[in-house]
CSV table of C-alpha atoms in Angstrom, one decimal:
chain,number,residue,atom,x,y,z
A,1,ASP,CA,4.4,-2.9,16.1
A,2,VAL,CA,2.0,-3.9,14.3
A,3,LYS,CA,1.6,-6.8,12.9
A,4,VAL,CA,-1.1,-7.8,9.6
A,5,THR,CA,-1.1,-11.8,8.9
A,6,GLN,CA,-2.7,-13.0,6.2
A,7,SER,CA,-3.2,-16.2,6.4
A,8,SER,CA,-1.6,-18.1,2.8
A,9,ARG,CA,1.2,-16.9,0.7
A,10,TYR,CA,0.6,-19.1,-2.2
A,11,LEU,CA,-3.3,-20.4,-3.0
A,12,VAL,CA,-3.8,-22.1,-6.4
A,13,LYS,CA,-8.4,-22.4,-6.7
A,14,ARG,CA,-10.4,-23.2,-9.8
A,15,THR,CA,-12.4,-21.6,-12.0
A,16,GLY,CA,-16.1,-21.7,-10.1
A,17,GLU,CA,-14.7,-21.9,-6.6
A,18,LYS,CA,-15.3,-19.7,-3.9
A,19,VAL,CA,-12.2,-18.3,-2.0
A,20,PHE,CA,-11.9,-17.3,1.2
A,21,LEU,CA,-8.9,-14.3,1.9
A,22,GLU,CA,-7.9,-13.6,5.5
A,23,CYS,CA,-6.2,-11.1,7.5
A,24,VAL,CA,-5.6,-10.2,11.3
A,25,GLN,CA,-4.6,-6.9,12.6
A,26,ASP,CA,-3.4,-7.0,16.4
A,27,MET,CA,-3.6,-3.2,17.1
A,28,ASP,CA,-6.7,-2.3,17.6
A,29,HIS,CA,-7.5,-0.6,14.3
A,30,GLU,CA,-10.8,1.1,13.5
A,31,ASN,CA,-9.4,0.9,9.9
A,32,MET,CA,-9.3,-2.6,7.4
A,33,PHE,CA,-8.7,-2.7,3.2
A,34,TRP,CA,-8.2,-5.2,0.5
A,35,TYR,CA,-5.8,-4.2,-2.0
A,36,ARG,CA,-4.9,-6.0,-5.5
A,37,GLN,CA,-1.4,-6.2,-7.2
A,38,ASP,CA,-0.9,-5.8,-10.2
A,39,PRO,CA,2.4,-5.6,-12.4
A,40,GLY,CA,2.1,-1.6,-14.5
A,41,LEU,CA,-0.8,-1.1,-12.8
A,42,GLY,CA,0.5,-0.9,-9.1
A,43,LEU,CA,-2.0,-1.3,-5.9
A,44,ARG,CA,-5.8,-0.4,-6.9
A,45,LEU,CA,-8.7,-1.1,-3.7
A,46,ILE,CA,-11.0,-3.2,-3.9
A,47,TYR,CA,-13.1,-3.0,0.0
A,48,PHE,CA,-12.0,-1.3,2.9
A,49,SER,CA,-13.8,-1.2,5.7
A,50,TYR,CA,-13.9,1.7,9.0
A,51,ASP,CA,-16.1,-0.1,11.9
A,52,VAL,CA,-16.8,-3.8,12.1
A,53,LYS,CA,-20.0,-4.9,9.7
A,54,MET,CA,-19.0,-1.6,7.8
A,55,LYS,CA,-17.9,-1.8,4.8
A,56,GLU,CA,-17.0,0.4,1.5
A,57,LYS,CA,-16.3,0.0,-2.3
A,58,GLY,CA,-13.1,0.5,-3.6
A,59,ASP,CA,-11.8,0.8,-7.3
A,60,ILE,CA,-12.5,-2.2,-8.3
A,61,PRO,CA,-14.7,-4.0,-6.0
A,62,GLU,CA,-16.9,-6.6,-8.8
A,63,GLY,CA,-16.5,-10.6,-8.7
A,64,TYR,CA,-15.3,-9.0,-4.7
A,65,SER,CA,-17.1,-8.8,-1.2
A,66,VAL,CA,-15.7,-8.9,1.8
A,67,SER,CA,-17.4,-9.4,5.7
A,68,ARG,CA,-15.8,-7.6,8.9
A,69,GLU,CA,-17.7,-9.8,12.0
A,70,LYS,CA,-14.9,-9.0,14.2
A,71,LYS,CA,-12.7,-6.1,15.0
A,72,GLU,CA,-9.5,-7.9,13.8
A,73,ARG,CA,-10.1,-10.0,10.9
A,74,PHE,CA,-11.4,-8.6,7.8
A,75,SER,CA,-12.1,-11.3,4.8
A,76,LEU,CA,-12.0,-11.1,1.3
A,77,ILE,CA,-14.1,-13.6,-1.1
A,78,LEU,CA,-14.7,-13.6,-4.2
A,79,GLU,CA,-18.0,-15.6,-4.8
A,80,SER,CA,-17.0,-17.6,-8.5
A,81,ALA,CA,-13.2,-17.4,-8.6
A,82,SER,CA,-12.1,-16.8,-12.1
A,83,THR,CA,-9.1,-16.3,-14.0
A,84,ASN,CA,-8.6,-12.8,-14.7
A,85,GLN,CA,-8.6,-12.6,-10.2
A,86,THR,CA,-5.9,-14.7,-10.4
A,87,SER,CA,-2.7,-11.8,-8.4
A,88,MET,CA,-1.4,-10.6,-5.0
A,89,TYR,CA,-3.8,-9.3,-2.7
A,90,LEU,CA,-2.4,-7.2,-0.1
A,91,CYS,CA,-4.2,-6.4,2.6
A,92,ALA,CA,-4.3,-3.2,5.3
A,93,SER,CA,-5.0,-1.4,8.2
A,94,SER,CA,-4.6,1.6,10.4
A,95,THR,CA,-6.5,4.1,12.6
A,96,THR,CA,-8.1,7.0,13.3
A,97,GLY,CA,-6.2,8.4,16.1
A,98,GLY,CA,-3.0,8.6,18.0
A,99,ALA,CA,0.3,7.9,16.7
A,100,GLY,CA,0.4,7.1,13.2
A,101,THR,CA,-2.6,8.6,12.7
A,102,ASP,CA,-4.4,7.0,8.9
A,103,THR,CA,-1.0,5.8,7.9
A,104,GLN,CA,-1.6,1.8,6.4
A,105,TYR,CA,0.5,-1.2,7.7
A,106,PHE,CA,0.1,-3.6,5.1
A,107,GLY,CA,0.4,-8.5,5.7
A,108,PRO,CA,2.8,-10.2,3.6
A,109,GLY,CA,0.3,-10.8,0.9
A,110,THR,CA,-1.4,-13.7,-1.5
A,111,ARG,CA,-0.3,-14.9,-4.2
A,112,LEU,CA,-3.8,-16.2,-5.4
A,113,THR,CA,-3.5,-18.7,-8.8
A,114,VAL,CA,-7.3,-19.6,-10.8
A,115,LEU,CA,-6.7,-21.8,-12.9
B,1,ALA,CA,-10.0,12.1,-7.9
B,2,GLN,CA,-6.4,12.2,-7.3
B,3,THR,CA,-3.2,10.8,-8.6
B,4,VAL,CA,-0.3,9.7,-8.3
B,5,THR,CA,3.0,9.3,-11.0
B,6,GLN,CA,6.6,7.6,-10.8
B,7,SER,CA,8.3,8.6,-14.0
B,8,GLN,CA,10.8,5.8,-13.4
B,9,PRO,CA,9.7,2.6,-14.2
B,10,GLU,CA,13.4,1.1,-12.9
B,11,MET,CA,16.7,2.0,-11.7
B,12,SER,CA,19.6,1.0,-10.8
B,13,VAL,CA,22.3,1.9,-9.1
B,14,GLN,CA,25.9,1.0,-7.4
B,15,GLU,CA,26.1,0.7,-4.0
B,16,ALA,CA,26.8,3.8,-1.9
B,17,GLU,CA,25.8,5.9,-4.1
B,18,THR,CA,22.2,8.4,-3.8
B,19,VAL,CA,20.2,8.1,-5.8
B,20,THR,CA,16.5,9.9,-5.9
B,21,LEU,CA,13.4,8.3,-6.5
B,22,SER,CA,10.5,10.9,-8.6
B,23,CYS,CA,6.8,10.9,-7.7
B,24,THR,CA,4.3,13.7,-8.6
B,25,TYR,CA,0.6,13.9,-7.9
B,26,ASP,CA,-2.9,16.0,-8.8
B,27,THR,CA,-5.6,16.6,-6.1
B,28,SER,CA,-8.0,19.2,-5.7
B,29,GLU,CA,-7.6,18.6,-1.6
B,30,ASN,CA,-4.9,21.3,0.1
B,31,ASN,CA,-4.8,19.0,3.8
B,32,TYR,CA,-3.2,15.5,1.9
B,33,TYR,CA,0.0,13.0,3.5
B,34,LEU,CA,2.7,11.6,1.0
B,35,PHE,CA,4.3,8.1,1.9
B,36,TRP,CA,6.7,5.7,-0.1
B,37,TYR,CA,6.7,2.2,0.7
B,38,LYS,CA,9.3,-0.2,-0.3
B,39,GLN,CA,8.4,-3.8,-0.8
B,40,PRO,CA,11.2,-5.9,-1.4
B,41,PRO,CA,11.5,-9.7,-3.2
B,42,SER,CA,9.6,-10.9,0.0
B,43,ARG,CA,6.8,-9.0,-0.8
B,44,GLN,CA,6.2,-7.4,2.0
B,45,MET,CA,5.2,-3.4,2.2
B,46,ILE,CA,6.7,-1.5,4.3
B,47,LEU,CA,6.5,1.5,5.1
B,48,VAL,CA,9.0,4.3,4.5
B,49,ILE,CA,8.8,7.8,5.4
B,50,ARG,CA,5.5,9.9,5.7
B,51,GLN,CA,5.0,13.8,5.2
B,52,GLU,CA,2.1,15.9,6.7
B,53,ALA,CA,1.7,18.5,3.7
B,54,TYR,CA,0.6,21.1,6.3
B,55,LYS,CA,4.0,20.5,7.8
B,56,GLN,CA,7.3,23.0,4.8
B,57,GLN,CA,9.8,20.7,6.4
B,58,ASN,CA,10.8,17.9,4.9
B,59,ALA,CA,10.6,14.4,6.2
B,60,THR,CA,13.4,12.0,7.3
B,61,GLU,CA,14.3,9.2,9.0
B,62,ASN,CA,18.1,7.7,8.4
B,63,ARG,CA,19.5,7.6,5.3
B,64,PHE,CA,16.0,8.2,4.0
B,65,SER,CA,14.1,11.9,2.5
B,66,VAL,CA,12.0,13.5,0.9
B,67,ASN,CA,12.2,16.1,-1.2
B,68,PHE,CA,8.1,18.2,-1.3
B,69,GLN,CA,7.4,20.8,-3.3
B,70,LYS,CA,3.8,21.6,-2.2
B,71,ALA,CA,3.4,24.3,-5.2
B,72,ALA,CA,4.9,21.6,-8.3
B,73,LYS,CA,2.9,18.8,-6.7
B,74,SER,CA,6.4,16.4,-6.5
B,75,PHE,CA,7.3,14.8,-3.6
B,76,SER,CA,10.8,12.4,-4.6
B,77,LEU,CA,12.7,10.2,-2.5
B,78,LYS,CA,16.1,10.2,-1.5
B,79,ILE,CA,18.5,6.9,-0.4
B,80,SER,CA,21.5,8.1,0.6
B,81,ASP,CA,24.0,5.7,1.5
B,82,SER,CA,22.5,2.5,-0.6
B,83,GLN,CA,22.7,-0.3,0.6
B,84,LEU,CA,22.1,-4.0,-1.1
B,85,GLY,CA,18.7,-4.1,1.1
B,86,ASP,CA,17.1,-2.4,-0.5
B,87,THR,CA,16.7,-3.1,-3.8
B,88,ALA,CA,13.5,-3.2,-3.8
B,89,MET,CA,9.9,-1.8,-5.9
B,90,TYR,CA,9.7,0.9,-4.4
B,91,PHE,CA,5.5,3.3,-4.4
B,92,CYS,CA,4.2,6.7,-3.8
B,93,ALA,CA,1.3,6.9,-2.3
B,94,PHE,CA,-1.4,9.3,-2.1
B,95,MET,CA,-4.4,9.9,1.2
B,96,LYS,CA,-6.4,13.3,1.8
B,97,VAL,CA,-6.2,14.2,5.8
B,98,GLY,CA,-9.5,13.2,6.9
B,99,GLY,CA,-9.6,9.9,4.8
B,100,GLY,CA,-8.4,7.2,7.2
B,101,ALA,CA,-10.5,4.8,6.1
B,102,ASP,CA,-10.6,5.5,2.9
B,103,GLY,CA,-7.4,3.5,0.3
B,104,LEU,CA,-3.9,5.5,-0.2
B,105,THR,CA,-3.9,6.2,-3.9
B,106,PHE,CA,-0.4,4.3,-4.7
B,107,GLY,CA,2.2,5.2,-7.9
B,108,LYS,CA,2.3,2.3,-10.5
B,109,GLY,CA,5.8,2.0,-8.6
B,110,THR,CA,9.8,2.6,-9.1
B,111,HIS,CA,12.1,-1.0,-9.5
B,112,LEU,CA,15.5,0.1,-7.4
B,113,ILE,CA,18.7,-2.1,-7.8
B,114,ILE,CA,21.4,-1.8,-5.6
B,115,GLN,CA,24.1,-3.5,-7.6
B,116,PRO,CA,27.6,-4.8,-5.4
């Protein structure tokens, strides 16, 4: 089974802090994604990566950056956290070959609160 | 750009009943995938079922089945013999074929409550 893990289930930070959210997958997937989930808005794509050191902006990249130095790890960075970034953050991964191509598998999520 | 619409924000049924969740989408793509994901109160997003647009046969997974109407751009999920553990948010999602490195486009979700 695919396993996607995220470093924290709950996180509380102060406005202006630099925040790192970490995601690790164990299936050698090429593609990794960061979404944020807000009530009534569903899931919205922040950034995605299709290879090491490669990244592409999603629908709502403002205020975020990402890093992918190793294939299994994809980090989401909030350079200066703001209260409007309080949200649930979900990481996902997928492969573009073999069984289950293009199906995204999700981590458990990180509930971030910015005070 | 694609859009996915789930018109039922919340539904409630009795245990053992059959329930159908609606999803419509809009796209100019011809080759794509459609998915239903389930998110229980524990928050882990779990894949329920996947449909390839080129397949005419509707996908099934145990008690879960879909009614895929490509011309109508409709993709409903039917849950048979509903169980208390089916209580969750259900999200319909779209992705074009070859867009594996792109993200999914999600609907806003349907909160399904199974009553004992």
